[in-house]
mmCIF file of C-alpha atoms in Angstrom:
data_model
loop_
_atom_site.group_PDB
_atom_site.id
_atom_site.type_symbol
_atom_site.label_atom_id
_atom_site.label_comp_id
_atom_site.label_asym_id
_atom_site.label_seq_id
_atom_site.Cartn_x
_atom_site.Cartn_y
_atom_site.Cartn_z
ATOM 1 C CA MET A 1 -6.814 -4.474 10.635
ATOM 2 C CA ARG A 2 -9.949 -6.428 9.894
ATOM 3 C CA SER A 3 -8.685 -8.339 6.856
ATOM 4 C CA VAL A 4 -5.312 -9.388 5.460
ATOM 5 C CA CYS A 5 -4.619 -10.596 1.933
ATOM 6 C CA VAL A 6 -1.976 -13.323 1.893
ATOM 7 C CA PHE A 7 -0.097 -14.213 -1.290
ATOM 8 C CA CYS A 8 1.459 -17.673 -1.052
ATOM 9 C CA GLY A 9 2.310 -20.767 -3.015
ATOM 10 C CA ALA A 10 -0.009 -23.390 -4.487
ATOM 11 C CA ASN A 11 2.833 -25.786 -3.608
ATOM 12 C CA PHE A 12 4.335 -26.699 -0.239
ATOM 13 C CA ASN A 13 7.968 -27.738 0.075
ATOM 14 C CA GLY A 14 7.577 -29.612 3.369
ATOM 15 C CA ASP A 15 9.450 -26.977 5.422
ATOM 16 C CA LEU A 16 8.380 -27.481 9.047
ATOM 17 C CA LEU A 17 9.370 -23.909 9.949
ATOM 18 C CA LEU A 18 7.068 -22.618 7.210
ATOM 19 C CA ARG A 19 4.206 -24.796 8.440
ATOM 20 C CA GLN A 20 4.773 -23.526 11.990
ATOM 21 C CA ALA A 21 4.810 -19.884 10.807
ATOM 22 C CA VAL A 22 1.590 -20.415 8.834
ATOM 23 C CA GLU A 23 -0.063 -21.948 11.911
ATOM 24 C CA GLN A 24 1.113 -19.027 14.077
ATOM 25 C CA LEU A 25 -0.165 -16.489 11.560
ATOM 26 C CA ALA A 26 -3.550 -18.224 11.411
ATOM 27 C CA GLU A 27 -3.736 -18.414 15.201
ATOM 28 C CA LEU A 28 -3.022 -14.706 15.519
ATOM 29 C CA MET A 29 -5.441 -13.670 12.779
ATOM 30 C CA ALA A 30 -8.275 -15.879 14.028
ATOM 31 C CA ALA A 31 -7.794 -14.738 17.636
ATOM 32 C CA ARG A 32 -7.960 -11.077 16.573
ATOM 33 C CA GLY A 33 -10.905 -11.570 14.233
ATOM 34 C CA ILE A 34 -8.818 -10.742 11.156
ATOM 35 C CA THR A 35 -10.309 -12.245 7.988
ATOM 36 C CA LEU A 36 -7.990 -14.053 5.586
ATOM 37 C CA VAL A 37 -8.244 -13.064 1.915
ATOM 38 C CA PHE A 38 -6.276 -15.403 -0.353
ATOM 39 C CA GLY A 39 -6.194 -17.208 -3.685
ATOM 40 C CA GLY A 40 -8.866 -19.736 -2.726
ATOM 41 C CA GLY A 41 -6.953 -22.982 -3.240
ATOM 42 C CA LYS A 42 -6.938 -26.035 -0.992
ATOM 43 C CA VAL A 43 -3.458 -27.113 -2.124
ATOM 44 C CA GLY A 44 0.027 -26.018 -1.086
ATOM 45 C CA VAL A 45 0.668 -23.224 1.383
ATOM 46 C CA MET A 46 -2.720 -21.758 0.428
ATOM 47 C CA GLY A 47 -4.512 -24.842 1.651
ATOM 48 C CA ILE A 48 -2.492 -25.110 4.855
ATOM 49 C CA LEU A 49 -3.266 -21.484 5.697
ATOM 50 C CA ALA A 50 -6.970 -21.744 4.890
ATOM 51 C CA ASP A 51 -7.345 -24.953 6.896
ATOM 52 C CA ALA A 52 -5.486 -23.407 9.834
ATOM 53 C CA MET A 53 -7.785 -20.364 9.788
ATOM 54 C CA LEU A 54 -10.981 -22.389 9.501
ATOM 55 C CA SER A 55 -9.978 -24.894 12.195
ATOM 56 C CA ARG A 56 -9.598 -21.969 14.596
ATOM 57 C CA GLY A 57 -12.997 -20.509 13.759
ATOM 58 C CA GLY A 58 -11.533 -17.773 11.551
ATOM 59 C CA LYS A 59 -12.934 -16.459 8.295
ATOM 60 C CA ALA A 60 -11.291 -17.287 4.968
ATOM 61 C CA ILE A 61 -12.321 -15.585 1.728
ATOM 62 C CA GLY A 62 -10.936 -17.039 -1.501
ATOM 63 C CA VAL A 63 -10.682 -15.391 -4.918
ATOM 64 C CA MET A 64 -9.948 -17.639 -7.886
ATOM 65 C CA PRO A 65 -10.124 -17.222 -11.654
ATOM 66 C CA ARG A 66 -12.449 -19.706 -13.329
ATOM 67 C CA PHE A 67 -9.616 -21.234 -15.408
ATOM 68 C CA LEU A 68 -7.687 -22.156 -12.220
ATOM 69 C CA MET A 69 -10.581 -23.862 -10.452
ATOM 70 C CA ASP A 70 -9.209 -27.297 -11.395
ATOM 71 C CA LYS A 71 -5.465 -26.534 -11.350
ATOM 72 C CA GLU A 72 -5.377 -24.877 -7.930
ATOM 73 C CA VAL A 73 -8.289 -26.998 -6.690
ATOM 74 C CA ALA A 74 -10.709 -24.556 -5.088
ATOM 75 C CA HIS A 75 -11.160 -25.007 -1.345
ATOM 76 C CA ALA A 76 -14.716 -26.214 -0.689
ATOM 77 C CA GLY A 77 -14.996 -25.135 2.951
ATOM 78 C CA LEU A 78 -14.312 -21.404 2.759
ATOM 79 C CA THR A 79 -16.380 -18.648 4.337
ATOM 80 C CA GLU A 80 -16.706 -17.190 0.816
ATOM 81 C CA LEU A 81 -15.296 -18.087 -2.594
ATOM 82 C CA HIS A 82 -15.385 -15.483 -5.362
ATOM 83 C CA VAL A 83 -14.893 -16.795 -8.899
ATOM 84 C CA VAL A 84 -13.537 -14.184 -11.314
ATOM 85 C CA GLU A 85 -12.609 -14.240 -14.997
ATOM 86 C CA ASN A 86 -8.873 -13.498 -14.949
ATOM 87 C CA MET A 87 -5.766 -12.909 -12.837
ATOM 88 C CA HIS A 88 -6.095 -9.139 -12.909
ATOM 89 C CA GLN A 89 -9.633 -9.307 -11.515
ATOM 90 C CA ARG A 90 -8.353 -11.709 -8.861
ATOM 91 C CA LYS A 91 -5.701 -9.288 -7.628
ATOM 92 C CA GLN A 92 -8.041 -6.311 -7.817
ATOM 93 C CA LEU A 93 -10.752 -8.030 -5.774
ATOM 94 C CA MET A 94 -8.265 -9.391 -3.250
ATOM 95 C CA ASN A 95 -6.892 -5.871 -2.817
ATOM 96 C CA ASN A 96 -10.399 -4.423 -2.479
ATOM 97 C CA LEU A 97 -11.325 -6.961 0.211
ATOM 98 C CA CYS A 98 -8.286 -6.385 2.439
ATOM 99 C CA GLU A 99 -6.667 -3.777 4.644
ATOM 100 C CA ALA A 100 -3.120 -5.205 4.553
ATOM 101 C CA ILE A 101 -1.054 -7.581 2.411
ATOM 102 C CA ILE A 102 1.425 -10.292 3.416
ATOM 103 C CA MET A 103 3.603 -12.437 1.164
ATOM 104 C CA LEU A 104 4.596 -15.923 2.303
ATOM 105 C CA PRO A 105 7.034 -18.178 0.436
ATOM 106 C CA GLY A 106 5.900 -19.126 -3.058
ATOM 107 C CA GLY A 107 6.934 -19.091 -6.698
ATOM 108 C CA PHE A 108 6.516 -16.800 -9.692
ATOM 109 C CA GLY A 109 2.788 -16.272 -9.144
ATOM 110 C CA THR A 110 3.317 -15.219 -5.539
ATOM 111 C CA LEU A 111 5.998 -12.720 -6.538
ATOM 112 C CA GLU A 112 3.911 -11.376 -9.410
ATOM 113 C CA GLU A 113 0.898 -10.785 -7.164
ATOM 114 C CA PHE A 114 2.986 -9.104 -4.473
ATOM 115 C CA PHE A 115 4.883 -6.794 -6.810
ATOM 116 C CA GLU A 116 1.767 -5.684 -8.646
ATOM 117 C CA VAL A 117 0.033 -4.543 -5.448
ATOM 118 C CA LEU A 118 3.319 -3.053 -4.209
ATOM 119 C CA THR A 119 3.503 -1.044 -7.446
ATOM 120 C CA TRP A 120 -0.109 0.056 -6.914
ATOM 121 C CA LEU A 121 0.943 1.281 -3.462
ATOM 122 C CA GLN A 122 3.824 3.300 -4.969
ATOM 123 C CA LEU A 123 1.370 4.860 -7.409
ATOM 124 C CA GLY A 124 -1.090 5.790 -4.666
ATOM 125 C CA LEU A 125 -3.816 3.371 -5.795
ATOM 126 C CA HIS A 126 -4.202 1.986 -2.257
ATOM 127 C CA ASN A 127 -2.650 2.577 1.151
ATOM 128 C CA HIS A 128 -2.496 -0.940 2.603
ATOM 129 C CA PRO A 129 0.642 -1.853 4.543
ATOM 130 C CA VAL A 130 2.603 -4.622 2.828
ATOM 131 C CA GLY A 131 4.793 -7.173 4.533
ATOM 132 C CA ILE A 132 6.919 -10.213 3.854
ATOM 133 C CA LEU A 133 6.843 -13.135 6.271
ATOM 134 C CA ASN A 134 10.457 -14.088 5.649
ATOM 135 C CA VAL A 135 10.411 -17.619 7.014
ATOM 136 C CA ASN A 136 13.843 -19.211 7.325
ATOM 137 C CA GLY A 137 15.430 -16.429 5.237
ATOM 138 C CA PHE A 138 13.429 -17.419 2.141
ATOM 139 C CA TYR A 139 13.278 -13.824 0.853
ATOM 140 C CA ASP A 140 16.702 -12.588 2.022
ATOM 141 C CA LEU A 141 18.076 -12.366 -1.517
ATOM 142 C CA LEU A 142 14.937 -10.624 -2.773
ATOM 143 C CA MET A 143 15.288 -7.960 -0.090
ATOM 144 C CA GLN A 144 18.977 -7.590 -0.961
ATOM 145 C CA GLN A 145 17.862 -6.965 -4.544
ATOM 146 C CA MET A 146 15.496 -4.227 -3.321
ATOM 147 C CA ASP A 147 18.396 -2.652 -1.413
ATOM 148 C CA LEU A 148 20.504 -2.776 -4.582
ATOM 149 C CA MET A 149 17.681 -1.016 -6.454
ATOM 150 C CA VAL A 150 17.934 1.804 -3.906
ATOM 151 C CA GLU A 151 21.733 1.870 -4.104
ATOM 152 C CA GLN A 152 21.570 2.002 -7.910
ATOM 153 C CA ARG A 153 18.861 4.720 -7.759
ATOM 154 C CA PHE A 154 16.048 2.761 -9.386
ATOM 155 C CA LEU A 155 14.018 2.737 -6.173
ATOM 156 C CA LYS A 156 13.541 5.527 -3.668
ATOM 157 C CA PRO A 157 14.526 4.773 -0.065
ATOM 158 C CA ALA A 158 11.053 5.832 1.137
ATOM 159 C CA ASN A 159 9.448 3.265 -1.161
ATOM 160 C CA ARG A 160 11.885 0.532 -0.101
ATOM 161 C CA LYS A 161 10.758 1.196 3.475
ATOM 162 C CA LEU A 162 7.177 0.401 2.441
ATOM 163 C CA VAL A 163 8.092 -3.309 2.462
ATOM 164 C CA LEU A 164 7.994 -4.506 6.054
ATOM 165 C CA SER A 165 9.483 -7.874 6.904
ATOM 166 C CA SER A 166 9.969 -10.304 9.745
ATOM 167 C CA ALA A 167 10.417 -14.036 10.210
ATOM 168 C CA ASP A 168 7.940 -13.842 13.118
ATOM 169 C CA PRO A 169 4.208 -13.538 12.317
ATOM 170 C CA ILE A 170 3.477 -11.728 15.591
ATOM 171 C CA GLU A 171 6.178 -9.129 14.949
ATOM 172 C CA LEU A 172 5.111 -8.678 11.315
ATOM 173 C CA ILE A 173 1.455 -8.039 12.224
ATOM 174 C CA ALA A 174 2.586 -5.555 14.919
ATOM 175 C CA LEU A 175 4.791 -3.730 12.397
ATOM 176 C CA MET A 176 1.912 -3.552 9.930
ATOM 177 C CA GLU A 177 -0.571 -2.294 12.508
ATOM 178 C CA ASN A 178 1.774 0.487 13.617
ATOM 179 C CA CYS A 179 3.284 1.658 10.332
ATOM 180 C CA GLU A 180 2.603 4.832 8.411
ATOM 181 C CA VAL A 181 2.200 4.170 4.700
ATOM 182 C CA ASN A 182 3.818 7.117 2.905
ATOM 183 C CA PRO A 183 4.971 6.312 -0.616
ATOM 184 C CA ASP A 184 7.165 8.896 -2.306
ATOM 185 C CA GLU A 185 6.592 10.121 -5.844
ATOM 186 C CA VAL A 186 7.726 7.276 -8.066
ATOM 187 C CA TRP A 187 9.618 9.296 -10.640
ATOM 188 C CA PHE A 188 12.904 10.989 -9.880
ATOM 189 C CA ARG A 189 12.820 14.714 -10.476
ATOM 190 C CA ASP A 190 16.483 14.564 -11.432
ATOM 191 C CA ARG A 191 16.555 12.433 -14.601
ATOM 192 C CA ASN A 192 20.339 12.093 -14.471
ATOM 193 C CA LEU A 193 20.616 8.903 -12.393
ATOM 194 C CA THR A 194 24.385 8.477 -12.659
#
């Protein structure tokens, strides 16, 4: 992998384990020459990750809609900053610039970004591996919800397996580098789901 898109929060909750995981991820990516693609902000988890990459000599490419330039406070020291018109263009460009996608802890925006590109993967619009860095069990309940979707037959088991996860950045990158991305047809052939 030469580039990884990371979806993460524009806020930071002060969790030392999260900060440590972000630092480890940046260390690993910079050491392997993996470029960071992210939302372009200097605040929150975004800013911590970008600063960690840049301080290690890594590359950090930001993508930010014009209307968020003040709210998310664009990072001034990035390798590249792309300014786009809207959120859809942001996600599309981030996806085009990367070879894999990781979600770190965040809020609604982080989830929205992750699930849109995950849906694109299901539909065959890209073949990037997707992973969740599940620091301190932050996404345990979300992954339980995905398992319930499989149990209730709203999500195919093969597509549930597309979401890789680990609390350890090193393990997550290894899983992503060695996975086969094989989404199943989204629609059930048998329409009777009871």
